[in-house]
Tab-separated table of C-alpha atoms in Angstrom:
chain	number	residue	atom	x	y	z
C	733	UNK	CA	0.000	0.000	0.000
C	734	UNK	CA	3.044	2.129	1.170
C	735	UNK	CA	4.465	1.601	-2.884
C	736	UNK	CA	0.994	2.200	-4.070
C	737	UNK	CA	1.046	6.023	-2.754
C	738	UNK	CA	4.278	6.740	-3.311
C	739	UNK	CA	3.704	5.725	-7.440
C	740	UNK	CA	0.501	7.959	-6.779
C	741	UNK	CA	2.834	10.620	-5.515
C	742	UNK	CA	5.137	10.676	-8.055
C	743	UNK	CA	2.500	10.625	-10.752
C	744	UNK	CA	1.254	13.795	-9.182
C	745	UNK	CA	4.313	15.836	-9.192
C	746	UNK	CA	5.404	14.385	-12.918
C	747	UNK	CA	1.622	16.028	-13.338
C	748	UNK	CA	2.270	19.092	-12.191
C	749	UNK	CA	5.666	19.372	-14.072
C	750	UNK	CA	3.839	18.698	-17.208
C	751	UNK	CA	1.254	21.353	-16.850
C	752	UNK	CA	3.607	24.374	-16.010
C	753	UNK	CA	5.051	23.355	-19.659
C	754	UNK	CA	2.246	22.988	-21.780
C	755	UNK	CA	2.166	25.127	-25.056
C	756	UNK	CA	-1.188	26.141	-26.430
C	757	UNK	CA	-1.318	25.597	-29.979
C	758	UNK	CA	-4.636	26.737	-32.176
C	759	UNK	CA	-4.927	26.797	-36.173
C	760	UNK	CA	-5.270	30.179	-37.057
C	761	UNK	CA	-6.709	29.549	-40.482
C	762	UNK	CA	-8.303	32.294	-42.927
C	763	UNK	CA	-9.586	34.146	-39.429
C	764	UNK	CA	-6.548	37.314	-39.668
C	765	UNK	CA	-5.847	36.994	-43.265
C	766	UNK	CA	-7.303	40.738	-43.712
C	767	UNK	CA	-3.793	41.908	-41.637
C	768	UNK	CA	-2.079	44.409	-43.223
C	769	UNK	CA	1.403	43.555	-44.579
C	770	UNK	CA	4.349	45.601	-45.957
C	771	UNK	CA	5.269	43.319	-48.593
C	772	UNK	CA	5.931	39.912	-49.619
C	773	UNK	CA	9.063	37.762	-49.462
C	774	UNK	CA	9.756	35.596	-52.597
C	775	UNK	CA	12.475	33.590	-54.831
C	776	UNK	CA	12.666	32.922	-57.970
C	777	UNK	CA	13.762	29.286	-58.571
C	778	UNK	CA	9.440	28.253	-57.875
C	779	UNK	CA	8.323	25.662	-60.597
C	780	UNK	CA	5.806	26.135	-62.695
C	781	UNK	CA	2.730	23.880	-62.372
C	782	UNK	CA	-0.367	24.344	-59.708
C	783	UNK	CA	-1.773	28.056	-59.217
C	784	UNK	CA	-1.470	30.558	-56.216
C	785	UNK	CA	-3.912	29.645	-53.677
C	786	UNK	CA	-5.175	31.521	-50.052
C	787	UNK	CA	-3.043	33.558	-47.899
C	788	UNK	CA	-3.402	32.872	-43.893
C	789	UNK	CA	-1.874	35.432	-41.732
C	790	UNK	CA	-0.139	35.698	-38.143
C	791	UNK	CA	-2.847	37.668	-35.644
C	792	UNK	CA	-1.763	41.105	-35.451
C	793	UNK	CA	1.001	41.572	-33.385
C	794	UNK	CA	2.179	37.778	-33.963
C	795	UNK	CA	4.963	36.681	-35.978
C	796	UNK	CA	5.979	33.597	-37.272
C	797	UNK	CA	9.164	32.329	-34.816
C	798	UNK	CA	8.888	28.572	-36.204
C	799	UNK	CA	8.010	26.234	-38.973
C	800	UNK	CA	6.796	22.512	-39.509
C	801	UNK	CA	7.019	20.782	-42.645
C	802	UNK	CA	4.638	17.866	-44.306
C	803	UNK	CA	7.227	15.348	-46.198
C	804	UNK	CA	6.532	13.002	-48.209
C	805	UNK	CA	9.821	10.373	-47.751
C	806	UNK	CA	11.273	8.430	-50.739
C	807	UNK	CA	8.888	6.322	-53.034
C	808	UNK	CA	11.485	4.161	-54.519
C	809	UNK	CA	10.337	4.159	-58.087
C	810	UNK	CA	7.159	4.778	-57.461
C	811	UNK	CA	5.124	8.735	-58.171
C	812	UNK	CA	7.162	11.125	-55.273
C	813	UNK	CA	6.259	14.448	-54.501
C	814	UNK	CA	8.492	15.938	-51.030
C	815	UNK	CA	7.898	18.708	-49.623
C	816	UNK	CA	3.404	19.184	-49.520
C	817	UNK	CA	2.744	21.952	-46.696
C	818	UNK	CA	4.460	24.588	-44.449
C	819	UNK	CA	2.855	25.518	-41.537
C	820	UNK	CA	4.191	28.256	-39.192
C	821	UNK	CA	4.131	28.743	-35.965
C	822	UNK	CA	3.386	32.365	-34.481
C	823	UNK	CA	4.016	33.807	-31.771
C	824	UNK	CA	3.595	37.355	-29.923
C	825	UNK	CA	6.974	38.831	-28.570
C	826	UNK	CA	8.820	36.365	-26.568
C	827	UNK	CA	6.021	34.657	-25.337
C	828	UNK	CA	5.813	30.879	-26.659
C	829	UNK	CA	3.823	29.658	-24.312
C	830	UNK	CA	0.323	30.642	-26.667
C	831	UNK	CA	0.889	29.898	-29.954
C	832	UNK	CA	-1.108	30.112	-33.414
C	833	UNK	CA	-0.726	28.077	-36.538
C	834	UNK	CA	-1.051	29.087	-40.218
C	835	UNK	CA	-0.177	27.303	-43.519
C	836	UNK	CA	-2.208	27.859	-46.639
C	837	UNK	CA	-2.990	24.882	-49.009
C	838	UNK	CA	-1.129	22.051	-48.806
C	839	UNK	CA	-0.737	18.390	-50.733
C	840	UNK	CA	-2.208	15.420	-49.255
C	841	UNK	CA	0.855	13.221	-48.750
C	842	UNK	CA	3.457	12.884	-45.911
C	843	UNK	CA	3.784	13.648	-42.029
C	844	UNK	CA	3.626	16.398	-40.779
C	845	UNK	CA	7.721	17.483	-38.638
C	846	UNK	CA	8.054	17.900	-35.471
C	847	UNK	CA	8.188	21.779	-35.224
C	848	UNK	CA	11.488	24.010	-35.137
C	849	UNK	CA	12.321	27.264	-33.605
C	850	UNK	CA	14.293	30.330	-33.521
C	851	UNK	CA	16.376	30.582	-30.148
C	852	UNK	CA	15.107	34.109	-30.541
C	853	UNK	CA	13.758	36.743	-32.705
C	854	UNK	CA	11.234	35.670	-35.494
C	855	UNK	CA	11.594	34.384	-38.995
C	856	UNK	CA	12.627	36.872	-41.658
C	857	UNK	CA	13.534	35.585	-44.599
C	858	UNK	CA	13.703	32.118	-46.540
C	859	UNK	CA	15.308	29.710	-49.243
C	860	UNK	CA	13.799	27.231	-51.452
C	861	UNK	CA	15.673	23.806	-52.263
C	862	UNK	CA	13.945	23.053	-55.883
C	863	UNK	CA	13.960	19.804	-58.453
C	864	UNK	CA	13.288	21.520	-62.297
C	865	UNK	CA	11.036	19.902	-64.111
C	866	UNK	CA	11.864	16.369	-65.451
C	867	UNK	CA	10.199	16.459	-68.507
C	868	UNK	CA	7.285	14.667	-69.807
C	869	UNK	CA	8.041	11.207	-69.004
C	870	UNK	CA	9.955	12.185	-65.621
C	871	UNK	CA	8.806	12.092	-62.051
C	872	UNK	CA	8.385	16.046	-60.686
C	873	UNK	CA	8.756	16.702	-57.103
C	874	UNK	CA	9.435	20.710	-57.692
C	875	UNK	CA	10.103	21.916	-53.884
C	876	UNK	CA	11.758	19.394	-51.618
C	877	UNK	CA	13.174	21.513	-48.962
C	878	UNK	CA	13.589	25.146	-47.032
C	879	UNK	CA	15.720	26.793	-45.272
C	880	UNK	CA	14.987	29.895	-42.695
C	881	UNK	CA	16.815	32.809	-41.212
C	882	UNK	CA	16.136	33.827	-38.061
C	883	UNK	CA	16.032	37.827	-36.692
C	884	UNK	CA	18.704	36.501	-33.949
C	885	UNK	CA	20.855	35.087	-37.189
C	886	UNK	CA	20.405	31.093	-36.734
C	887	UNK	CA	18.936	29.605	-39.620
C	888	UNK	CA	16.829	26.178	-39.753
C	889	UNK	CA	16.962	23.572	-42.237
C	890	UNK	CA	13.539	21.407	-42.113
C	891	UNK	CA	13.691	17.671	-42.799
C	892	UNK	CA	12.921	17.424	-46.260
C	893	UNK	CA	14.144	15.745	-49.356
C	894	UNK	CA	17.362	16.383	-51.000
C	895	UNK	CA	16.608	16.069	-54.840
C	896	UNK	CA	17.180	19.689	-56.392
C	897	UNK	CA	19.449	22.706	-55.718
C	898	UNK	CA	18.865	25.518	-53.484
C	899	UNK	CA	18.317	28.888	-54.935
C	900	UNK	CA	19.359	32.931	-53.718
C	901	UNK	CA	17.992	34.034	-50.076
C	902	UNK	CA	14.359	35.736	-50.277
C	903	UNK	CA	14.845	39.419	-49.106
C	904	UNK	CA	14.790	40.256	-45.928
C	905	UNK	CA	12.001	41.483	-43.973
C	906	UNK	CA	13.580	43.815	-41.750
C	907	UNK	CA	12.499	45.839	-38.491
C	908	UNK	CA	9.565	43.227	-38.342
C	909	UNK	CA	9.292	39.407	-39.838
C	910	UNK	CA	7.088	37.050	-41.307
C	911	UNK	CA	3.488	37.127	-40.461
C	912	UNK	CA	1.840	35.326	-43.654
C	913	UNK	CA	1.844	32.375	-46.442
C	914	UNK	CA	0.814	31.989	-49.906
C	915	UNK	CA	1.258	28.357	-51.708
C	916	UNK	CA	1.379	27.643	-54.646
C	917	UNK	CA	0.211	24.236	-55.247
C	918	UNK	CA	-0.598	21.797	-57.967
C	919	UNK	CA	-3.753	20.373	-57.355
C	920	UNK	CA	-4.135	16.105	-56.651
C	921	UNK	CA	-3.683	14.402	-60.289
C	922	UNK	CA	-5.499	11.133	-60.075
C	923	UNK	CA	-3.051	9.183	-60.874
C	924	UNK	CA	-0.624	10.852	-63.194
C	925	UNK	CA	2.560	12.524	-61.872
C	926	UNK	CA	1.844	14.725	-58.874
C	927	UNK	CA	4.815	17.547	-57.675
C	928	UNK	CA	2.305	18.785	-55.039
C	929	UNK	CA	4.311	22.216	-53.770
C	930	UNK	CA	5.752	24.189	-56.046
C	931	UNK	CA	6.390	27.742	-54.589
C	932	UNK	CA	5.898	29.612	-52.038
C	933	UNK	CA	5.571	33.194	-50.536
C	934	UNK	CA	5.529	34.538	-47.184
C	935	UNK	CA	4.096	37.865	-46.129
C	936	UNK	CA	6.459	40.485	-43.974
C	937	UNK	CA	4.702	42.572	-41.328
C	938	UNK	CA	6.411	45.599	-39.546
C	939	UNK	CA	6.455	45.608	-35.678
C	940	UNK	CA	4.486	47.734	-33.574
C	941	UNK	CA	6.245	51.524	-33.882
C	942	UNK	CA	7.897	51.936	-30.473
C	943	UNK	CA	7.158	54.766	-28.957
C	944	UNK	CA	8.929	57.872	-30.430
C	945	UNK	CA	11.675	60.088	-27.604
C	946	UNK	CA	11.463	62.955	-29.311
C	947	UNK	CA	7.500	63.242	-28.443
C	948	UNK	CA	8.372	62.593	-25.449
C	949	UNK	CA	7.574	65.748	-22.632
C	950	UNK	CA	10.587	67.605	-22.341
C	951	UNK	CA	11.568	68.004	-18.597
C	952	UNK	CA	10.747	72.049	-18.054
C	953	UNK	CA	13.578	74.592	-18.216
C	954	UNK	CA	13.887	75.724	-14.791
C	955	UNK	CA	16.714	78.493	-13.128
C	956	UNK	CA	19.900	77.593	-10.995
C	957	UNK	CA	21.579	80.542	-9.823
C	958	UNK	CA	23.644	82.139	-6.998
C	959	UNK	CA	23.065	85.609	-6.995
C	960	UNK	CA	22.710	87.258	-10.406
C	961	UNK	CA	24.417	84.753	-12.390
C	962	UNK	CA	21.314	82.639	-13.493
C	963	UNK	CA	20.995	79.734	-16.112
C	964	UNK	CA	18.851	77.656	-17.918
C	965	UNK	CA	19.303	74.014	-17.065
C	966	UNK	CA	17.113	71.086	-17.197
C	967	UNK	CA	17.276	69.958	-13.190
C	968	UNK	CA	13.860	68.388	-11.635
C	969	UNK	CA	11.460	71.033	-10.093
C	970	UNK	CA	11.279	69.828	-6.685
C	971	UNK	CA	13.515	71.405	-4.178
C	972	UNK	CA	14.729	73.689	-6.802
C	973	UNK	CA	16.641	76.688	-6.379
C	974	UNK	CA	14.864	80.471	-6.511
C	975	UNK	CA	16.842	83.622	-8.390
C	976	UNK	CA	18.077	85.510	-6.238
C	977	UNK	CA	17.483	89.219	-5.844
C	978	UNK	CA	19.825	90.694	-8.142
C	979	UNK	CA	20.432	93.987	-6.205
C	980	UNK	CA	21.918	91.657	-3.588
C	981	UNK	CA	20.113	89.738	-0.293
């Protein structure tokens, strides 16, 4: 009986530990996608099949400070098609304790990573690792892979397939970071060659202005003086000094 509440016990505090850790994660979906943004991020090295589907933005004030990818592995001769979805994660400041999830369209095959982060800082900017097309008898897979830079300079590598070359860096969303996704993705082909993803473009918010010094009150000019040699100076008013008469005390 003694073992029996000491397992109890334990289970408790293990409990306990677990709760002070939990993350709260929710799908954002379409519900912000009317934030304004200050411009989009994109490459050029994006194949050329599928169309540009739905944007899903950050909440305002959230940016995106990870990323999960949907991978389809190897096929070994048979139809492959990598990389399907992107889904960030965003977050508001430093705070990753409530999260929200966004990721546009995305191809039916794969799993789903387990989600990476930035130390720090937010994502700003991005790189595509893409297969050109194989012709008309060849297998397409278009994007297989992406990399991420982070505000705080790290960048992340998901888990995706290595077939294809990496392109240039997007630009770089600076003084703010990504907050948004657009895919562009070929649609399921019933049976014919699929190459799901094929580009993609994120959406760059600013941050929040800070708040601007030079509205800020100035502290009043006030007079320091012994006798009649009085000047301006910028001291606090309390228990300041009064002129003096200058014909003397």
């Amino acid at each position: 009986m003694a073992s029996l509440f000491t397992a109890v016990a334990v289970l408790a505090v293990l409990s306990g530990g677990l709760c002070e850790e939990k993350v709260f994660l929710q799908r954002a979906g379409e519900a912000f996608s009317s934030r304004q943004h200050r411009s989009l991020l994109t490459v050029s090295n994006g194949e050329k099949f599928g169309n540009w589907t739905w944007p899903e933005m950050c909440p305002d004030k959230f940016f995106a400070v990870g990323f999960s990818l949907r991978v389809e592995a190897n096929q070994y001769g048979a139809d492959d098609t990598a990389l399907n979805g992107i889904r960030l994660i965003c977050a508001k400041d430093e705070n990753r304790g409530f999260l929200y999830s966004i990721e546009s369209h995305t191809g039916y095959f794969g799993d789903w990573s387990q989600p990476q982060y930035c130390p720090s800082g937010v994502l700003t900017s991005f790189q595509i690792n893409v297969e050109p097309h194989q012709g008309l008898f060849g297998d397409d897979t278009a994007v297989n892979n992406i990399k991420f830079r982070c505000s705080s300079n790290p960048t992340l590598e998901g888990p995706g397939t290595d077939w294809g070359e990496y392109g240039l860096w997007s630009q770089v969303c600076g003084n703010g970071g990504i907050c948004g996704i657009e895919t562009k993705m070929e649609e399921y082909q019933y049976g014919l060659d699929d190459s799901s993803l094929n580009d993609v473009r994120f959406h760059c918010c600013a941050k929040p202005q800070q708040e601007n010094k030079s509205q800020l009150p100035t502290v009043p000019e006030v007079y320091s003086c012994q006798r009649s040699d009085c000047t301006a100076t910028n001291q606090p008013l309390s228990g300041r000094p009064r002129p003096q008469d200058a014909k003397g005390e």
